[in-house]
Structures are given as C-alpha cells and as structure tokens.
C-alpha cells in the first residue's frame, strides 16, 4: 500500500456529488485561456489542458488513458501505461490505452523526433497525478480523515481495514472536465513500483504469434480491394488508357481515373492484382528525363541554389593554428524500406470518411485528407493502426489518401488498399542525400582551436498537413501543389539536426545550406539530418585525434564539459574494454558519441568490426553502448530502441542506397535495395542505461543511429588504415578503397 502524502488544500476546490459522479469546479473556467504570466503546463498539457482528455475512470472501475501518440514499434504504449499506473497507483493491467484517434484522443501532432515520452509521457504523468490528488481529497472528505492518514492501493483508498472507497465510487463516468494545473503532486521516484521496471510490451505478443498486429491484418465484412496504377516515373504523363478489358474481368467493380490517378476496385485482392496488371498493359506514358546523373549526385547538390543559414557563430575563424585538417562526408538517398508495404482501409458512409491508417500523425492527415476530398475536417475520422514498418514518413499517409479516394468511388463498402513492393520502393518519400564538409585547426596543445562545418541538404519533412503533401492528390486532374519545402528550425532542426557539436569549441562556425530543389520526393527518415551530421562530426573527431596523436576516447573527454556526456562515454569505453583492447589482423575498434538533437538522450558507443580484404565484407562483431535517457520508465524498452537503432544504422551504413537513372527509381526490390539480413546482425549488443529517477524524460528512439554509423566507420578505419567518407560502405567501395 502507498501512504498518501500531504495534498493541496481541498478548500481550493468545490466538490459536488451529482448522480454518483464527481464534478470539480475551479474559479478559473477550465476552457478559458490562461493568462500570459501563468506557469506553462508540462508536456502536451500545454495544448490539451483538460484532464478528462487524458484520463477517464468509469463507474465499473475501468480506467482509460488517452494519448495522441502512435505505437510505431517503439514500445510507447507499454511505457505510457506504466507512467499512468504509477501515478494512479493501480496495476498496469487495469489500464486500457487508446492512442491516436481523431475522435477520441488529444491532438499531439506527429509521433516523431523521439518526443513521445517528453510530450505525452509527461502530460499523462501530471494528468494522472492530478486525478489521483482530486480523488484522494474527495475520499478524505467522505471518510472523515486527513489525506495523509489514508492509504492507496490499486485504486482503493483506505482509512482502515473496514473503511475504504474506490476510484469507481468517487467518479462514475468521464467527469474530470478540469483544467490541469502547472504543478502536480507526482509520486517521489523512491516510491516507484511500476516505473523503472522492464514490463513485457503489450504490442509484442500478436507480432510474435502471427496475430492481427498490423493495419495489413485488418479485415472487415463486405470489404473490397483497391490497387493503384502508379506512373512509371515522377514526371510521367498518361497519354492513353484503355480500361474496357479490365472492366470485364471477373470480380472487377470499377476502374477509377482522375488525371494521373488510376486505380481498380475488385471484390477480392488477387482479382485486383490481376486486373491492375491488365490495366497497366493498356497504359501509355510519356516520360521526360528529369533526374540528375547518379554519379554526379553530390556535384549537382553543390551546384544547386541554396538558402544559407548560420546556425552557430562563436569566436572568430581565422585559420590560425598549428595543424589544419579537412574532410567531406556524404550520404545517398535512403528508403524507409518498411518490411510490410503500406496499407490503409477507408469507408465512406453518410457523408463521412473513416480511415484506418499507420500514419504518424492522424490529426494532420485528417486535415490533408479533408482538403483533398473537399470536405470539412469533422467529416474525416482517422484511426491509427500499427504498420509493419515505419521509421519516419513512409507511404502510410499516401496509401491512406488512395483508400479515401477509392472509398469515395465505392460508398458504403470498406476499401482496402495494399501497396506492392515496387510501389513502396519507387514512391515512398525518401530520406534526402546530404553532404557534410568540415575543417578544423589544432593548437600547440593538440586541442581544437577552430571548427568550420557546413551541411547541404533538402528538406527533411513533407509530412501531410496539406493535400499537396499526399501523392495521390498531386496526380489528380485538378492537382494539389505540394507546399514549398522549408527547413525545420533549430534547436531541433532538420538537415542541420545535430550539426552543432556538443564539444567545447572556442571558435566555431556552422552553416546550413538548405536546398529547396528536390529531384526525388523526400521527407522524414528516422533521425533526420542527425545520421549524417553525427557520422561526419564523430568521424572527423577521430581524424583530429589521430592528427593530435591522441586516443579517440581521451580526445573526446578533453573537449567536453557536460557531466552526463562524460559519464556515458566513460561507461561505454569501460564496458567495451577500450583501454585493454588488443588489435588483431583485419579487426578494429571505433568510438562515437552524441546527444540527440543536443537536448534528448545521450549515447556513447564502441564497436568492433572485422573487415575482409578479399571480399570487402564488413562484419560487426560487437557493440557496447551507454545511454542516458533521463528517467527510465521501461529499461528493456530503452534497450530495444538502442539495439534496433544500431542494427538499422548498420544497414544504412553498410548497404542501403536508392538507385535511379535519368527518369525513374530503379531499386524496386530487395535485390536492388539490399538491407541487413540476420547473418549481418552484430554478434553481441550490450546496452548500459544510466537511469536518472526524477529527471525529465529524454527522447531515445532515434539517438543511436548517428553514433552507430560513426563508430562503424571509425572501426573500419582502425582495421584497414583507410578512411571511408561516403556511405554506404558496400563491398565494392571497401575493396576499391583498401586495395589488393
């Protein structure tokens, strides 16, 4: 049992019992805008301040928690349940979590940027604590004892063994229509029994057992199937289409054409697939050559007009120093490469659309769909369902637009649209290519005296919010124009995310060259620009350490004054056995560090690789990471994220690259776009968590990608004596660099 600590005076509130429900009234009307001088509410309570938007307790004892964030495989559902259970002092099994539903949950924008715990976790913690405070104060009145003399266990508040009252008796129905306060009586970290425990994730069992885990698994009665005929290339125009034969095929219900948007609807999925092939054979397209030569990609980026922003200017860059070092690093177009091609279901009934989608932002998607369909937003209901793969803005929103358009063409029946592999690989918004160029000076003591860094990148977000962000909407006869691309602002940034080093640099200049022109459609891929920027910065730190004849770990420690950064670096190096490492032929070690966005989780990492000169194969033998995410709600969930980030980054770093010719994307399958297979997974991954009970949550989901890439690169350089600066480090590139 948990003893109730001193609570805010109940005299500040007026408690009225009405039909078994609790009504709480404040002097300030709960929906009135707070004054400019009022304290800021924590997390997403800033924009969604009413408690009953987050917590509902029913008369039967059921507890429902609402979040606008979506489960994308990061384990957020489990962690949010733990946070709510801890503050409400109930078993996690009693809580039902409802996530990302435009008619039921708070609008928390996108589930992106490792913000779920910072935004939603913080909001739910404080909302649950305030709900508990209200109910305990109510119980104190009913039981005739001061709150500190009561105990609370699993939603039951006791005065003594014979006198108690449950949450359900205090609140019969969703009546906590109360504005949140800026301060909450959150439970002391030392009393936690749920937060900090590695509870099993609630989203995993169905995935392991082959159950209905994903939007791809959803099936409805009377459901029909749609397939969309995409143009063969981004700028292709449809010159001719003959749908007569397709319309006569078994099961075909309708061929839909609106400009370049062409689709078929059939009773059964395979009928739709076969019909689409016949329809494709009848289509004639004109394809202009609009893409840059793939072997001149980076030159074309440098030649493109850019919008230049100085994001850091400290001291003066004079070129004075003892030793100068310069290098340039590159990454290609990358895919999200979701294992399950994108899927959505939509139904149009009584002038209202319902869309089941694995979008990362159901509320922005609703706005975009409403604009495309030319209806009011309240005529569109978006419900999140997990997708078999995500990793940023993939084709989830685009397939939702497809499904909505086909539902409009087939009122009353649910329409399921499943993309094929070639659709996903050709048409998903890619992660943009990037260039990072850096020059630095070392002084006589071997310290960095000047740092000059520049990064070139397209936008890292074309997420829906407007119809022009949806692929199908741009193909209609009356097309919607994509909004003008914009850079994401600092401190989080987009292409310049993590472009500002955390190191102590007395003289530094960092410039972001934003490239508005996008030959291929691009958007958010996990970690945005941090993957390239951390890769570049941390590889260059190793190159500077070598120039200074210093150990790479010691060199990093010498240039940092953040105590938490210093700790994770020391832990990772110690657990790896950095100081006692013995080199073997063809093997090497590498180190890297970053604080994601310079305001989220700290990650330090040491990696050992083996490189074969004859084949160019890089084998990751082991990875040791240390992470500081603030308070660890579910330690195993944090390990999952770091492990997954290392594996995904290894795949990007060693294998992945979008290929294209003058007209179209050519890497349309796993042969053309290989990803890491099970034999390529590191033999061991060891993650050490620096837990900070009581400290704010720090986003972890995208924190490992940049350090992993740099640690791999530094290990390869250590093993071969050759520095690779252009991604990916495929076998051909390794053999060419290392030589015979």
XYZ file of C-alpha atoms in Angstrom:
740
model
C 0.000 0.000 0.000
C 1.025 3.580 -0.567
C 0.558 6.211 2.094
C -0.990 9.452 0.888
C 1.305 12.423 1.205
C 0.171 15.935 2.085
C -2.098 17.258 -0.652
C -3.070 20.723 -1.734
C -5.852 22.080 0.423
C -9.266 20.835 -0.741
C -10.649 24.238 0.182
C -9.307 25.432 -3.160
C -11.822 23.232 -4.930
C -15.569 22.774 -4.753
C -16.678 19.122 -4.766
C -20.227 18.363 -5.802
C -21.694 14.855 -5.887
C -24.132 14.522 -8.759
C -25.635 11.169 -9.803
C -22.629 9.293 -8.469
C -20.175 11.380 -10.455
C -17.524 13.812 -9.348
C -17.738 17.356 -10.665
C -14.780 19.598 -9.966
C -15.098 23.350 -10.395
C -12.306 25.930 -10.379
C -12.567 29.664 -10.062
C -10.944 29.762 -13.492
C -13.226 28.296 -16.158
C -11.484 25.153 -17.446
C -11.747 26.087 -21.105
C -10.682 29.710 -20.694
C -7.256 30.687 -21.999
C -4.705 31.072 -19.235
C -3.007 34.427 -18.779
C 0.327 35.177 -20.399
C 2.028 35.188 -16.996
C 0.584 31.806 -15.939
C 3.071 28.948 -15.467
C 3.499 26.733 -18.520
C 1.790 23.362 -18.334
C 4.044 20.299 -18.623
C 4.326 18.251 -21.813
C 1.354 18.161 -24.169
C -0.894 19.568 -21.449
C 0.213 22.898 -22.910
C -2.106 22.391 -25.873
C -4.554 19.834 -24.406
C -5.098 21.033 -20.819
C -8.295 19.219 -19.752
C -7.736 16.183 -17.538
C -10.593 14.154 -18.993
C -8.853 14.394 -22.353
C -6.172 12.142 -20.858
C -7.775 10.053 -18.076
C -11.240 8.511 -17.751
C -12.425 6.417 -14.808
C -15.759 4.685 -15.233
C -18.310 3.595 -12.654
C -17.345 -0.053 -13.206
C -13.729 0.702 -12.261
C -12.402 0.726 -15.795
C -9.553 3.167 -16.389
C -8.838 4.518 -19.850
C -5.795 6.603 -20.720
C -5.659 8.579 -23.968
C -2.623 9.595 -25.979
C -2.262 11.322 -29.310
C 0.993 9.448 -29.923
C 1.079 6.265 -32.000
C 2.714 2.923 -31.360
C 5.296 2.525 -34.109
C 7.128 -0.421 -32.618
C 8.977 1.749 -30.102
C 7.054 0.328 -27.132
C 5.348 3.595 -26.286
C 2.022 2.001 -25.325
C 3.650 -0.032 -22.574
C 5.667 2.899 -21.242
C 2.671 5.253 -21.137
C 0.593 2.654 -19.292
C 3.419 2.347 -16.761
C 3.512 6.109 -16.225
C -0.259 6.298 -15.683
C -0.346 3.224 -13.448
C 2.430 4.622 -11.258
C 0.702 7.935 -10.640
C -2.777 6.443 -10.209
C -1.355 3.658 -8.009
C -3.122 0.876 -9.899
C -1.972 -2.305 -11.603
C -0.919 -1.677 -15.219
C -3.304 -4.443 -16.313
C -6.249 -2.286 -15.242
C -5.450 0.422 -17.765
C -6.720 0.485 -21.324
C -4.718 2.805 -23.572
C -6.384 4.494 -26.554
C -3.917 6.023 -28.995
C -4.031 8.365 -31.982
C -7.721 8.569 -32.868
C -9.059 11.900 -34.133
C -12.399 11.446 -32.335
C -11.092 10.137 -29.025
C -7.581 11.279 -28.200
C -5.705 14.543 -27.694
C -4.169 16.110 -30.763
C -0.429 15.682 -30.248
C 0.586 16.263 -33.843
C 3.125 13.764 -35.139
C 4.706 10.834 -33.363
C 8.207 11.835 -34.389
C 11.532 13.156 -33.202
C 11.669 10.914 -30.102
C 9.073 13.160 -28.458
C 6.541 10.628 -27.184
C 7.775 10.378 -23.603
C 8.754 14.047 -23.418
C 5.360 15.220 -24.650
C 2.769 12.540 -23.959
C 4.550 10.733 -21.121
C 4.998 13.984 -19.254
C 1.377 15.034 -19.859
C -0.006 11.682 -18.706
C 2.216 11.655 -15.614
C 0.931 15.043 -14.491
C -2.673 14.423 -15.523
C -2.736 11.115 -13.629
C -1.128 12.694 -10.577
C -3.736 15.458 -10.551
C -6.581 12.964 -10.983
C -5.210 10.984 -8.022
C -4.929 14.165 -5.952
C -8.552 15.087 -6.677
C -9.834 11.618 -5.823
C -7.819 11.322 -2.627
C -9.088 14.704 -1.464
C -12.627 13.559 -2.217
C -12.027 10.333 -0.303
C -10.691 12.296 2.664
C -13.977 14.184 2.825
C -16.034 11.020 2.559
C -14.005 9.012 5.088
C -13.570 11.887 7.526
C -9.793 11.662 7.781
C -6.976 13.918 6.608
C -5.413 12.743 3.365
C -2.006 11.849 4.934
C -3.739 9.238 7.131
C -5.179 7.381 4.137
C -3.513 4.638 2.148
C -3.958 3.890 -1.537
C -3.592 0.556 -3.294
C -4.804 -0.425 -6.763
C -7.369 2.363 -6.907
C -8.796 1.734 -3.414
C -8.350 4.435 -0.755
C -8.493 3.127 2.824
C -8.988 4.754 6.201
C -8.658 1.403 7.993
C -9.259 -2.278 7.124
C -13.036 -1.806 7.341
C -13.473 1.605 5.716
C -12.468 2.283 2.145
C -13.673 3.830 -1.070
C -12.644 3.054 -4.647
C -11.941 5.362 -7.550
C -15.060 3.971 -9.215
C -17.216 5.101 -6.288
C -15.751 8.568 -6.424
C -16.021 9.041 -10.177
C -18.848 7.385 -12.061
C -18.225 8.343 -15.655
C -15.999 10.752 -17.569
C -16.489 13.838 -15.401
C -12.952 15.100 -14.860
C -13.547 18.054 -17.122
C -10.968 20.111 -15.248
C -8.093 22.235 -16.457
C -4.714 20.881 -15.477
C -2.553 22.832 -13.073
C 1.064 23.734 -13.692
C 2.232 21.824 -10.590
C 1.358 18.250 -9.725
C 1.839 16.052 -6.689
C 3.787 13.454 -8.655
C 4.985 10.434 -6.731
C 8.528 10.509 -5.424
C 10.868 8.430 -7.566
C 11.920 6.466 -4.498
C 8.370 5.109 -4.103
C 8.010 3.870 -7.686
C 6.910 0.287 -8.162
C 5.944 0.307 -11.846
C 8.074 2.998 -13.465
C 11.610 1.712 -13.806
C 10.539 -1.888 -14.312
C 11.026 -3.819 -17.562
C 7.420 -4.836 -18.035
C 6.593 -7.004 -21.074
C 5.456 -4.926 -24.024
C 1.766 -5.193 -24.789
C 2.264 -4.834 -28.551
C 4.645 -7.779 -28.949
C 2.566 -10.973 -28.384
C 0.425 -10.655 -31.515
C 3.518 -9.878 -33.576
C 5.322 -12.958 -32.335
C 2.336 -15.268 -32.671
C 1.200 -14.129 -36.098
C -1.924 -12.498 -34.715
C -3.714 -9.432 -36.031
C -0.996 -6.936 -35.142
C -0.928 -4.533 -38.070
C -3.157 -2.486 -40.339
C -2.208 -5.021 -43.015
C -4.100 -7.632 -40.949
C -7.399 -5.732 -40.696
C -10.383 -7.309 -42.404
C -13.998 -6.069 -42.463
C -17.210 -7.631 -43.645
C -18.194 -6.659 -47.193
C -14.668 -5.338 -47.784
C -13.384 -4.733 -51.310
C -9.823 -4.314 -52.546
C -8.146 -1.487 -54.414
C -4.885 -1.310 -56.337
C -3.436 1.891 -57.764
C -1.615 2.153 -61.090
C 1.313 4.465 -60.459
C 3.117 6.345 -63.205
C 6.435 4.698 -64.096
C 8.371 7.803 -63.031
C 7.776 11.034 -61.087
C 7.160 13.282 -64.107
C 5.461 10.745 -66.399
C 2.173 11.812 -68.006
C -0.602 9.437 -69.039
C -1.125 9.641 -72.792
C -3.598 6.762 -73.253
C -5.561 4.264 -71.144
C -7.936 1.539 -72.325
C -9.956 0.151 -69.415
C -12.515 -1.872 -71.405
C -10.851 -5.258 -70.930
C -10.173 -4.577 -67.261
C -13.793 -3.629 -66.607
C -14.935 -7.006 -67.977
C -12.616 -9.077 -65.777
C -14.047 -11.327 -63.004
C -14.628 -9.513 -59.724
C -13.798 -6.052 -61.043
C -16.217 -3.489 -59.649
C -14.821 -0.264 -61.015
C -11.874 1.359 -62.710
C -11.264 4.804 -61.255
C -9.436 7.502 -63.194
C -8.889 11.107 -62.173
C -5.996 12.660 -64.066
C -2.870 10.574 -63.442
C -4.565 8.823 -60.529
C -5.716 5.439 -61.867
C -6.964 2.508 -59.794
C -9.050 -0.625 -59.908
C -11.509 -1.911 -57.270
C -12.374 -5.607 -57.101
C -14.189 -7.997 -54.802
C -11.060 -9.991 -53.949
C -7.462 -8.955 -53.534
C -5.967 -11.238 -56.167
C -8.623 -10.132 -58.636
C -7.490 -6.549 -58.073
C -3.837 -7.532 -58.588
C -4.520 -9.342 -61.874
C -6.818 -6.581 -63.111
C -4.174 -3.948 -62.387
C -1.629 -5.845 -64.482
C -4.023 -5.867 -67.428
C -4.786 -2.181 -66.897
C -1.056 -1.390 -66.744
C -0.512 -3.111 -70.101
C -3.069 -0.776 -71.682
C -1.481 2.406 -70.339
C 0.860 4.551 -72.418
C 3.062 7.088 -70.670
C 5.399 9.888 -71.702
C 8.500 10.053 -69.511
C 10.835 13.055 -69.549
C 14.397 12.658 -68.257
C 14.442 14.931 -65.199
C 16.727 13.240 -62.668
C 20.422 14.059 -62.172
C 23.059 11.549 -63.164
C 23.516 9.260 -60.183
C 27.301 9.528 -60.396
C 27.024 13.340 -60.185
C 24.502 13.474 -57.365
C 26.728 15.306 -54.896
C 28.142 17.678 -57.507
C 24.598 18.593 -58.538
C 23.734 19.286 -54.914
C 26.685 21.633 -54.532
C 25.689 23.379 -57.767
C 22.039 23.829 -56.737
C 20.804 27.177 -55.378
C 20.717 27.118 -51.593
C 19.250 29.101 -48.735
C 22.128 29.588 -46.312
C 21.714 29.994 -42.566
C 24.414 30.407 -39.938
C 23.221 28.265 -37.044
C 26.326 28.723 -34.866
C 28.870 31.522 -34.787
C 31.252 31.616 -31.860
C 34.526 33.499 -31.690
C 36.349 34.052 -34.975
C 37.522 31.745 -37.743
C 40.981 32.979 -38.782
C 42.726 29.829 -39.965
C 45.369 30.270 -37.302
C 46.703 27.150 -35.624
C 49.406 24.527 -35.662
C 47.685 21.893 -37.783
C 44.774 22.004 -40.237
C 42.532 19.029 -41.016
C 39.633 18.918 -43.512
C 37.230 16.263 -44.781
C 33.884 15.840 -46.566
C 31.276 13.148 -45.823
C 28.299 12.055 -47.941
C 25.143 10.000 -47.678
C 22.840 8.950 -50.550
C 19.069 8.843 -50.838
C 17.782 6.288 -48.315
C 14.488 4.430 -48.107
C 12.404 3.695 -45.068
C 12.271 0.205 -46.581
C 9.409 -0.954 -44.382
C 9.160 -4.751 -44.430
C 5.396 -4.574 -44.933
C 4.386 -2.335 -47.864
C 1.993 0.383 -46.784
C -1.709 -0.340 -46.366
C -4.871 1.533 -45.362
C -8.615 0.944 -45.183
C -11.319 3.537 -45.699
C -15.096 3.626 -45.624
C -17.427 6.362 -46.871
C -20.886 6.267 -45.276
C -23.402 9.077 -44.695
C -21.019 11.754 -45.979
C -18.333 10.712 -43.516
C -14.986 9.044 -44.142
C -13.369 6.655 -41.670
C -9.737 5.825 -42.396
C -7.613 3.191 -40.652
C -4.021 4.238 -41.126
C -0.488 3.756 -39.828
C 0.239 7.450 -40.263
C 2.499 9.064 -37.685
C 0.097 11.994 -37.429
C -3.611 11.202 -37.634
C -4.697 14.787 -36.968
C -2.506 16.402 -39.649
C -3.513 13.582 -42.012
C -7.194 14.299 -41.342
C -6.634 17.919 -42.340
C -4.854 16.913 -45.555
C -7.473 14.312 -46.483
C -10.316 16.759 -45.868
C -8.667 19.282 -48.153
C -8.099 16.662 -50.869
C -11.689 15.384 -50.613
C -13.058 18.944 -50.328
C -14.972 18.227 -47.130
C -14.886 19.607 -43.596
C -12.308 18.034 -41.237
C -15.092 16.693 -38.985
C -16.238 14.553 -41.925
C -12.976 12.596 -41.738
C -12.188 10.217 -38.878
C -8.629 8.827 -38.781
C -7.806 5.859 -36.540
C -4.238 4.710 -36.068
C -3.393 1.057 -36.610
C 0.190 -0.135 -36.452
C 2.027 -0.756 -39.693
C 4.591 -3.477 -40.400
C 7.401 -0.948 -40.603
C 7.592 2.817 -40.250
C 10.880 4.652 -39.464
C 9.573 8.088 -40.362
C 7.311 9.463 -43.066
C 6.964 6.453 -45.331
C 3.995 5.779 -47.639
C 1.441 5.397 -44.819
C -0.204 8.752 -45.488
C -0.137 8.266 -49.259
C -1.929 4.918 -49.114
C -4.491 6.483 -46.753
C -5.206 9.058 -49.478
C -5.563 6.235 -52.028
C -8.032 4.419 -49.797
C -10.079 7.566 -49.155
C -10.362 8.349 -52.876
C -11.456 4.797 -53.665
C -13.928 4.786 -50.762
C -15.497 7.874 -52.297
C -15.847 5.929 -55.531
C -17.403 2.949 -53.716
C -19.712 4.371 -50.999
C -20.872 2.061 -48.231
C -18.188 -0.617 -48.553
C -14.810 -0.671 -46.797
C -11.969 -0.403 -49.306
C -8.602 -1.931 -48.503
C -5.599 -0.633 -50.453
C -2.352 -2.544 -50.177
C 0.736 -1.225 -51.935
C 3.064 -3.675 -53.655
C 6.810 -3.788 -53.008
C 7.641 -1.891 -56.207
C 5.114 0.828 -55.237
C 6.752 1.296 -51.860
C 10.309 1.383 -53.196
C 9.521 3.726 -56.073
C 7.081 6.130 -54.441
C 7.705 6.427 -50.715
C 9.259 9.786 -49.706
C 12.976 9.049 -49.362
C 15.442 10.349 -46.848
C 17.381 13.041 -48.757
C 21.060 12.851 -49.702
C 23.398 15.027 -47.657
C 26.912 16.433 -47.647
C 28.846 17.451 -44.555
C 32.104 19.344 -45.022
C 34.329 20.237 -42.082
C 37.658 21.928 -41.477
C 39.337 22.404 -38.117
C 42.535 23.703 -36.587
C 44.524 22.205 -33.717
C 46.603 24.375 -31.383
C 50.012 23.581 -29.945
C 48.460 21.535 -27.113
C 46.521 19.314 -29.506
C 43.159 20.881 -28.701
C 40.642 22.065 -31.286
C 41.033 25.821 -31.693
C 38.725 26.345 -34.697
C 35.795 24.427 -36.170
C 34.149 25.220 -39.517
C 31.286 22.965 -40.615
C 28.801 23.165 -43.475
C 25.938 20.831 -44.368
C 23.948 20.600 -47.629
C 20.505 19.007 -47.573
C 16.961 19.085 -48.965
C 14.025 19.329 -46.599
C 13.502 16.574 -44.063
C 9.768 16.973 -43.748
C 6.983 16.965 -46.301
C 4.581 15.357 -43.852
C 0.861 15.811 -44.527
C -0.844 18.873 -43.234
C -1.966 19.922 -46.687
C -3.384 17.906 -49.585
C -0.326 18.688 -51.706
C 1.724 16.508 -49.351
C -0.273 13.428 -50.439
C 0.967 11.615 -53.534
C -2.473 10.863 -54.987
C -3.581 14.480 -54.574
C -0.732 15.621 -56.815
C -1.855 13.175 -59.557
C -5.495 14.273 -59.786
C -6.880 16.045 -62.844
C -7.087 19.154 -60.656
C -3.858 18.519 -58.780
C -2.888 19.972 -55.451
C 0.534 21.590 -55.448
C 2.983 20.447 -52.772
C 3.783 23.242 -50.322
C 7.146 24.931 -50.792
C 9.808 22.962 -48.903
C 11.122 24.627 -45.769
C 13.949 23.880 -43.363
C 12.937 22.793 -39.879
C 14.027 25.358 -37.290
C 16.687 24.940 -34.675
C 17.224 23.855 -31.938
C 15.914 20.516 -33.249
C 16.462 21.224 -36.923
C 16.078 19.035 -39.993
C 19.063 18.738 -42.302
C 21.043 20.629 -39.666
C 19.911 18.417 -36.783
C 22.981 17.741 -34.615
C 25.124 19.863 -36.940
C 26.226 21.864 -33.887
C 28.710 19.738 -31.924
C 28.289 19.369 -28.177
C 32.038 19.725 -27.779
C 33.689 22.805 -26.273
C 34.949 24.760 -29.278
C 36.252 28.301 -28.647
C 35.875 29.373 -32.283
C 33.185 27.730 -34.372
C 31.065 28.371 -37.446
C 28.245 26.077 -38.626
C 26.286 26.838 -41.807
C 23.201 25.059 -43.137
C 22.877 25.133 -46.945
C 19.212 24.310 -47.453
C 18.400 23.031 -50.960
C 14.771 23.730 -51.981
C 15.017 21.807 -55.273
C 14.228 18.110 -54.797
C 14.764 15.849 -57.845
C 13.110 12.999 -55.913
C 10.364 13.346 -53.309
C 11.837 13.355 -49.801
C 10.679 13.591 -46.216
C 11.441 12.490 -42.685
C 13.565 9.382 -42.213
C 14.455 8.313 -38.700
C 16.836 10.812 -37.015
C 16.581 13.230 -39.979
C 19.897 15.003 -40.547
C 21.424 13.710 -37.331
C 22.511 10.482 -39.017
C 24.839 12.258 -41.463
C 25.853 15.093 -39.144
C 26.834 12.847 -36.248
C 28.550 10.484 -38.685
C 30.562 13.399 -40.093
C 31.351 15.062 -36.770
C 32.320 11.878 -34.960
C 34.422 10.545 -37.830
C 36.184 13.891 -38.001
C 36.802 13.884 -34.255
C 38.659 10.604 -34.772
C 40.631 12.146 -37.628
C 41.544 15.089 -35.381
C 42.546 12.738 -32.571
C 44.844 10.928 -34.967
C 46.340 14.251 -36.093
C 46.901 15.159 -32.428
C 48.371 11.698 -31.672
C 45.676 11.247 -29.033
C 43.451 8.359 -28.024
C 39.959 8.915 -29.556
C 38.137 8.486 -26.239
C 40.563 10.678 -24.301
C 40.340 13.310 -27.062
C 36.547 13.434 -26.694
C 36.705 13.671 -22.922
C 39.193 16.522 -23.266
C 36.688 18.552 -25.296
C 33.539 18.063 -23.194
C 32.255 19.734 -20.037
C 28.792 18.098 -19.827
C 28.897 15.711 -16.859
C 26.268 13.375 -18.296
C 28.104 13.207 -21.617
C 31.344 12.411 -19.817
C 29.643 9.627 -17.869
C 28.174 7.761 -20.835
C 31.494 7.985 -22.689
C 33.400 6.562 -19.732
C 30.843 3.785 -19.194
C 30.816 2.733 -22.854
C 34.615 2.725 -23.054
C 34.988 0.842 -19.783
C 32.383 -1.848 -20.583
C 33.915 -2.332 -24.034
C 37.381 -2.729 -22.553
C 38.751 0.171 -24.570
C 41.978 0.670 -22.629
C 42.894 -3.032 -22.776
C 41.930 -3.661 -26.402
C 44.329 -5.818 -28.412
C 44.253 -5.461 -32.181
C 44.062 -8.486 -34.432
C 44.639 -8.667 -38.167
C 41.668 -7.227 -40.045
C 39.896 -6.143 -36.875
C 39.454 -2.678 -35.442
C 37.545 -0.670 -32.868
C 35.675 2.575 -33.203
C 34.047 5.033 -30.818
C 31.390 7.718 -31.196
C 29.188 9.937 -29.042
C 26.277 12.328 -29.467
C 23.414 13.834 -27.569
C 20.459 13.514 -29.915
C 19.370 16.995 -31.049
C 21.675 18.283 -28.273
C 18.628 18.152 -25.980
C 17.497 14.498 -25.868
C 19.220 11.224 -24.931
C 22.979 10.883 -24.603
C 24.512 7.880 -26.353
C 28.131 6.741 -26.434
C 29.143 3.656 -28.331
C 32.144 1.433 -29.020
C 32.056 -1.057 -31.873
C 34.441 -3.768 -33.022
C 34.478 -4.875 -36.668
C 36.253 -7.356 -38.850
C 36.992 -6.422 -42.474
C 37.944 -8.922 -45.174
C 40.319 -7.539 -47.767
C 39.424 -10.144 -50.404
C 35.645 -9.572 -50.387
C 35.306 -6.119 -48.815
C 32.840 -7.545 -46.301
C 32.492 -5.680 -43.005
C 31.342 -7.810 -40.109
C 30.210 -6.092 -36.882
C 31.443 -8.302 -34.068
C 30.162 -6.450 -31.032
C 28.688 -3.146 -29.970
C 28.701 -1.665 -26.478
C 26.532 1.374 -25.799
C 25.788 3.580 -22.829
C 22.626 5.688 -22.834
C 21.218 8.375 -20.575
C 17.508 8.934 -21.307
C 16.657 10.703 -18.095
C 14.245 8.663 -16.016
C 13.968 5.162 -17.470
C 10.313 4.118 -17.448
C 10.889 0.730 -19.083
C 14.618 -0.108 -19.214
C 14.101 -3.006 -21.579
C 12.196 -0.698 -23.933
C 15.179 1.665 -23.977
C 17.485 -1.255 -24.754
C 15.147 -2.277 -27.579
C 15.435 1.183 -29.093
C 19.221 1.367 -28.856
C 19.651 -2.177 -30.182
C 17.232 -1.502 -33.034
C 18.935 1.804 -33.812
C 22.337 0.132 -34.032
C 21.019 -2.563 -36.369
C 19.149 -0.101 -38.577
C 22.152 2.203 -38.727
C 24.377 -0.745 -39.625
C 22.051 -1.480 -42.527
C 22.125 2.124 -43.733
C 25.880 2.378 -43.247
C 26.900 -0.866 -44.931
C 24.270 -1.484 -47.589
C 21.486 0.962 -48.354
C 21.344 3.359 -51.305
C 18.494 4.354 -53.631
C 19.438 3.812 -57.277
C 17.915 5.720 -60.199
C 18.505 6.623 -63.828
C 17.606 9.758 -65.759
C 13.847 9.117 -65.487
C 12.992 6.792 -62.625
C 13.970 4.919 -59.462
C 15.466 1.542 -60.375
C 15.920 -0.105 -56.941
C 12.417 -1.588 -56.828
C 13.034 -4.765 -54.825
C 15.311 -6.186 -52.140
C 17.832 -7.175 -54.795
C 18.200 -3.587 -55.940
C 17.925 -2.183 -52.432
C 19.515 -4.680 -50.032
C 19.005 -4.341 -46.289
C 20.798 -6.040 -43.417
C 19.843 -9.698 -43.038
C 20.085 -11.785 -39.879
C 23.645 -13.005 -40.586
C 24.780 -9.370 -40.643
C 23.430 -8.515 -37.187
C 26.217 -7.863 -34.634
C 27.205 -10.953 -32.698
C 26.549 -9.094 -29.450
C 24.997 -5.770 -28.447
C 25.431 -4.653 -24.854
C 23.432 -1.615 -23.710
C 24.051 0.083 -20.352
C 21.449 2.512 -19.040
C 22.267 5.452 -16.797
C 18.918 5.793 -15.042
C 18.013 9.229 -13.676
C 14.945 8.781 -11.432
C 13.015 12.002 -11.094
C 14.723 13.625 -14.080
C 12.761 14.611 -17.238
C 12.247 12.004 -19.930
C 14.702 12.346 -22.826
C 13.809 11.013 -26.257
C 15.650 7.805 -27.147
C 14.074 6.327 -30.274
C 16.456 7.948 -32.773
C 19.503 8.541 -30.597
C 21.647 5.585 -31.708
C 21.655 5.956 -35.498
C 24.336 8.644 -35.822
C 26.775 7.281 -33.224
C 26.457 3.756 -34.635
C 27.378 4.908 -38.153
C 30.395 6.846 -36.910
C 31.579 4.063 -34.612
C 31.403 1.595 -37.518
C 33.319 3.987 -39.777
C 35.955 4.628 -37.132
C 36.339 0.899 -36.536
C 36.760 0.251 -40.259
C 39.430 2.955 -40.428
C 41.161 1.365 -37.440
C 41.041 -2.090 -39.027
C 42.169 -1.107 -42.520
C 44.114 2.115 -42.128
C 41.788 3.552 -44.786
C 39.176 6.216 -44.095
C 35.825 5.849 -45.896
C 33.751 9.031 -46.004
C 30.969 8.185 -48.454
C 28.055 5.962 -47.462
C 27.282 3.135 -47.801
C 30.414 1.102 -47.092
C 29.434 -1.643 -49.501
C 31.874 -4.334 -50.565
C 32.796 -2.657 -53.832
C 33.621 0.617 -52.077
C 35.669 -1.121 -49.377
C 37.692 -3.129 -51.916
C 38.321 -0.049 -54.042
C 39.496 1.979 -51.028
C 41.590 -0.696 -49.326
C 43.180 -2.015 -52.480
C 44.508 -5.509 -53.291
